[in-house]
mmCIF file of C-alpha atoms in Angstrom:
data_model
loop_
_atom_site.group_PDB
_atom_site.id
_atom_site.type_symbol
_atom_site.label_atom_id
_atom_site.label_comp_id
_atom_site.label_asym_id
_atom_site.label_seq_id
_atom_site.Cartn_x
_atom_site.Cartn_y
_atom_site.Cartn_z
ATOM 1 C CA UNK W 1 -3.738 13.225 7.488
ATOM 2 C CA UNK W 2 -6.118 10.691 5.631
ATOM 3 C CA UNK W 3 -8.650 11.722 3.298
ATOM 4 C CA UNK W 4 -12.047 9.425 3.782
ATOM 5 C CA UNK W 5 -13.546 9.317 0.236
ATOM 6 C CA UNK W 6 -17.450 8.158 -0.033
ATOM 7 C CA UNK W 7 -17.320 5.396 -2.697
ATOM 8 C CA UNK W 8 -20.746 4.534 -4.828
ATOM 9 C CA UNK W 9 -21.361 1.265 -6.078
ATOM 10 C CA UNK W 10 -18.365 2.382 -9.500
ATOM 11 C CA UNK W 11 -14.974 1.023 -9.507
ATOM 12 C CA UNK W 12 -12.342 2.306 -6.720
ATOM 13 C CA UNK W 13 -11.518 5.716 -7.041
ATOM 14 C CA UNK W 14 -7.431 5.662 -7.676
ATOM 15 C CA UNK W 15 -5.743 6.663 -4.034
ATOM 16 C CA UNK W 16 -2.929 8.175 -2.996
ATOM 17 C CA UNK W 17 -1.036 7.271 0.653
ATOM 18 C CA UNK W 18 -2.873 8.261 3.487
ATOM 19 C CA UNK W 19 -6.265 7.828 1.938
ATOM 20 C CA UNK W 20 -9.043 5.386 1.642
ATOM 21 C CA UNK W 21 -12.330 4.636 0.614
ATOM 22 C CA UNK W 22 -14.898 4.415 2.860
ATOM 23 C CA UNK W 23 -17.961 2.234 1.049
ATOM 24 C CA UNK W 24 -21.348 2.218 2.221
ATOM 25 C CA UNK W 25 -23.559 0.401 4.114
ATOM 26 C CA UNK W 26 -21.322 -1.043 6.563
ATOM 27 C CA UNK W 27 -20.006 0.021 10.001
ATOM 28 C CA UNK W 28 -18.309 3.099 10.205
ATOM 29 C CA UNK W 29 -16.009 1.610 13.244
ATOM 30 C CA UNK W 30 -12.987 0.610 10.970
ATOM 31 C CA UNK W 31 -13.021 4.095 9.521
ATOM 32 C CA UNK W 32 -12.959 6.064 12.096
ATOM 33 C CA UNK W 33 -10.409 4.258 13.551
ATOM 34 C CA UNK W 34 -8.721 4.611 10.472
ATOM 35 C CA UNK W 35 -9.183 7.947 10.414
ATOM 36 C CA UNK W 36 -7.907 8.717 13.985
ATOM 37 C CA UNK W 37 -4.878 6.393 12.788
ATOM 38 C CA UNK W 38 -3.885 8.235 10.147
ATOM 39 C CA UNK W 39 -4.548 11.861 11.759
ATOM 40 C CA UNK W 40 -1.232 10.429 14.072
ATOM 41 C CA UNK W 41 0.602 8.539 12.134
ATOM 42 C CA UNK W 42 0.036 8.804 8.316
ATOM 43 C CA UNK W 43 2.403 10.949 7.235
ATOM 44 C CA UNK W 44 4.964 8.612 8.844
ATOM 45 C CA UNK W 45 7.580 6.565 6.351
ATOM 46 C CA UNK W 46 6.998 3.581 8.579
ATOM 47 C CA UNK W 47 3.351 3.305 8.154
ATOM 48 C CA UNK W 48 2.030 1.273 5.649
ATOM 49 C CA UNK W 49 -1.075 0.629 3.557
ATOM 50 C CA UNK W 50 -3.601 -0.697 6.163
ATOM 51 C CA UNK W 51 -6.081 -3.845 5.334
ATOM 52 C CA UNK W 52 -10.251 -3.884 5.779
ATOM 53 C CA UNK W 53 -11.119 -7.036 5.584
ATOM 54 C CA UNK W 54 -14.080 -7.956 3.160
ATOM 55 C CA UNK W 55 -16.916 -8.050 6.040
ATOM 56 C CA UNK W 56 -15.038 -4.227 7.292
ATOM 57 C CA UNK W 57 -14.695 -5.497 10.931
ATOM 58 C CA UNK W 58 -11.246 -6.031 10.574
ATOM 59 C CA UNK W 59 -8.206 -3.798 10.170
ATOM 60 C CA UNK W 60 -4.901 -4.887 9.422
ATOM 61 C CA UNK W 61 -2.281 -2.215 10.275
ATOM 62 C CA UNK W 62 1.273 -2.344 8.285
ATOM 63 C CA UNK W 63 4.227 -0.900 10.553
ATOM 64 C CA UNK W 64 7.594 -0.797 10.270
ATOM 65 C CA UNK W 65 9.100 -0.723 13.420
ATOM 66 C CA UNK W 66 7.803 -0.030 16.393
ATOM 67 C CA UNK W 67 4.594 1.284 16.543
ATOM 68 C CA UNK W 68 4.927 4.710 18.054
ATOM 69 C CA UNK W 69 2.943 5.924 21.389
ATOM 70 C CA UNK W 70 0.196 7.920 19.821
ATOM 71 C CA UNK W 71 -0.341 5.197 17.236
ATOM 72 C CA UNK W 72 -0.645 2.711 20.125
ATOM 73 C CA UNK W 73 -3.181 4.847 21.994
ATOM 74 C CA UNK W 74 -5.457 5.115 18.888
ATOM 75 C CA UNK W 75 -5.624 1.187 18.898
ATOM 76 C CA UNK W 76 -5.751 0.909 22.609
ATOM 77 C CA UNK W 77 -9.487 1.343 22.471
ATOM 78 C CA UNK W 78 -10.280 0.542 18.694
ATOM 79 C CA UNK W 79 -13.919 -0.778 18.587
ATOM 80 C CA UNK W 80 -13.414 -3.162 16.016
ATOM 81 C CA UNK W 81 -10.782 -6.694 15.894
ATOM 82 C CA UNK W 82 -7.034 -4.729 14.737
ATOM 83 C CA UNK W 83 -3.725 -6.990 13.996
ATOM 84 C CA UNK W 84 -0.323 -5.022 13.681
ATOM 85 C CA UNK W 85 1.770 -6.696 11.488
ATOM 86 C CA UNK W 86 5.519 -5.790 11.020
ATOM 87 C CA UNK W 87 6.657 -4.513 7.313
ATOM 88 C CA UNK W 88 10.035 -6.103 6.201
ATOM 89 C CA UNK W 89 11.099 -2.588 4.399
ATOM 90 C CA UNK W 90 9.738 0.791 5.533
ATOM 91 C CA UNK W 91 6.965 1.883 3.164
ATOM 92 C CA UNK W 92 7.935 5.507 2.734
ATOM 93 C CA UNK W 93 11.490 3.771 1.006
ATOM 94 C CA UNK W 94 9.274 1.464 -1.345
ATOM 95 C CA UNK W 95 6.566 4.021 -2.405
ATOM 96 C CA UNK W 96 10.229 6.182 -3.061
ATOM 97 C CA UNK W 97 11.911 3.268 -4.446
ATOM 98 C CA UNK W 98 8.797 2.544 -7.259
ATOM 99 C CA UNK W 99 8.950 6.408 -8.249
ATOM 100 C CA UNK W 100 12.538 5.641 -8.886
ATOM 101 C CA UNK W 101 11.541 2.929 -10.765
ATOM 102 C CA UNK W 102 9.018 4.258 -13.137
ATOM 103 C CA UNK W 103 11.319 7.251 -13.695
ATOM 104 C CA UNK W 104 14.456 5.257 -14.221
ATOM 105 C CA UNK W 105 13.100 2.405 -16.536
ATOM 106 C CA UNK W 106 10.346 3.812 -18.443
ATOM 107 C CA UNK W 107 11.048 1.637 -21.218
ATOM 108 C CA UNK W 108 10.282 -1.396 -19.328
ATOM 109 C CA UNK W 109 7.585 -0.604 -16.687
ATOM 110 C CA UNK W 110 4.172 0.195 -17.076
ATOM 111 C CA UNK W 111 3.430 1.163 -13.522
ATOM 112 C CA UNK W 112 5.353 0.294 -10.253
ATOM 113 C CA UNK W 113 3.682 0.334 -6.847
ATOM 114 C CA UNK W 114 4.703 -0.616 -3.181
ATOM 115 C CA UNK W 115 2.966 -3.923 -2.107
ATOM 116 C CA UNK W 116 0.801 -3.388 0.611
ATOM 117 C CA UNK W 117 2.467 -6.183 2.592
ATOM 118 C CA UNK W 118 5.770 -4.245 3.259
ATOM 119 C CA UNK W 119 8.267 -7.170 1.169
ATOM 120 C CA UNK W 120 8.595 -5.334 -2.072
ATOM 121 C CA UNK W 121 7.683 -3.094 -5.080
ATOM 122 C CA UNK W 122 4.575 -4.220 -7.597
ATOM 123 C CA UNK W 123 6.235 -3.325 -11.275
ATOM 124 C CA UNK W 124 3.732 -4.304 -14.504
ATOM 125 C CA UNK W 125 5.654 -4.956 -17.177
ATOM 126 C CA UNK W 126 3.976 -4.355 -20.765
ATOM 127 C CA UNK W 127 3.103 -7.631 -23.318
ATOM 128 C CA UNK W 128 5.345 -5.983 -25.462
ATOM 129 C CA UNK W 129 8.608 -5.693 -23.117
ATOM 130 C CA UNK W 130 7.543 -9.218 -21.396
ATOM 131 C CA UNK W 131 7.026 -11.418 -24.471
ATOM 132 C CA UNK W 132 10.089 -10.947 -25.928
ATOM 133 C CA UNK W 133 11.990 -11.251 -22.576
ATOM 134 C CA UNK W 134 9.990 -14.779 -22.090
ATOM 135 C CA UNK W 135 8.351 -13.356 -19.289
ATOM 136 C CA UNK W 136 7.827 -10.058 -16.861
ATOM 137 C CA UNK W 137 10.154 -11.639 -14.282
ATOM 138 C CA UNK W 138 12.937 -12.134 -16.779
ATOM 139 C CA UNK W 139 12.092 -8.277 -18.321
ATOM 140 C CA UNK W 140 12.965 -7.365 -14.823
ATOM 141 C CA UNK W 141 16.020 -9.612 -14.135
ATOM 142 C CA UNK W 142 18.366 -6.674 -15.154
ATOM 143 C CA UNK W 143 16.943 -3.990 -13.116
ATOM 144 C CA UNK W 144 18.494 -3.025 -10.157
ATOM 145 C CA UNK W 145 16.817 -2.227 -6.658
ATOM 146 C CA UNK W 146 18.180 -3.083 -3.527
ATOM 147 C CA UNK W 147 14.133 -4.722 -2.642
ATOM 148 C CA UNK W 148 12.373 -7.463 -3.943
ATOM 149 C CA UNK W 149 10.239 -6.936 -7.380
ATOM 150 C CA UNK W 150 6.770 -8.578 -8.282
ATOM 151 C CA UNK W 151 6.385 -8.240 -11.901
ATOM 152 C CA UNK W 152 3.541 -9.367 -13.760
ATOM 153 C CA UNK W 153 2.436 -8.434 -17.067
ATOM 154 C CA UNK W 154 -0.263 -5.669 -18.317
ATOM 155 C CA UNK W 155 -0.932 -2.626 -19.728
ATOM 156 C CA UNK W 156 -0.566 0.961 -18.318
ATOM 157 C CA UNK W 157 -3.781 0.864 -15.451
ATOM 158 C CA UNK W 158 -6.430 3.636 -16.247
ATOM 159 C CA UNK W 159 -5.789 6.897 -14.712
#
């Protein structure tokens, strides 16, 4: 089920699947929707990492699949303008595929995340494993996953 976390005007809290930050001052439409979505359908594999738009009066649902019936009933009657948009790999498999990742290849990845569009895995490659490599791509060439990897180049993110 999804956790709503109250955000103050500091930098976004770090999340974990199923949960979202709900900021201030805006209408609560979205996340209550969200919430109701996720109280269905959040623990599912094929459920993705939903998009708020900046002005919050638009939700972008990620679904792989098709959208089951109590997931469609929730956005029947949603109160604010929702889009479904179809993943190209199931989310539960990336989010398990970048674990594998990070455990697997330590030596080359600073962090590894699933990309909230659904197409592939988010892997940051440190200066000191990219430089050398001419690039994070290239530092990533010899990995093997059976998805597509973004790599770009950075430390370890805060905790």
């Amino acid at each position: 089920m999804a956790a709503r976390k109250k955000s103050s005007a500091g930098p976004a809290p770090r999340l974990g699947h199923g949960e979202f930050v709900a900021y201030p001052g805006g209408p609560t439409a979205i996340y209550d929707l969200l919430e109701r979505l996720s109280a269905v359908a959040g623990d599912s594999p094929d459920f993705g990492t939903p998009g708020i738009s900046l002005d919050r009066k638009r939700l972008t649902v990620r679904w792989y699949g098709d959208l089951p019936a109590p997931a469609q009933a929730v956005l029947a009657d949603p109160g604010c303008e929702v889009t479904v948009q179809q993943t190209e790999f199931r989310p539960g498999d990336l989010r398990t595929e970048a674990e594998r990742l990070l455990r697997e290849h330590p030596d080359v990845l600073a962090a590894a995340t699933a990309r909230p569009e659904g197409d592939g895995v988010e892997v940051l490659v440190p200066p000191a494993v990219a430089d050398p490599a001419g690039g994070a791509q290239q530092a990533v060439a010899a990995i093997d996953s059976a998805v597509p990897l973004f790599a770009d180049v950075g430390d370890t993110p805060p905790a």
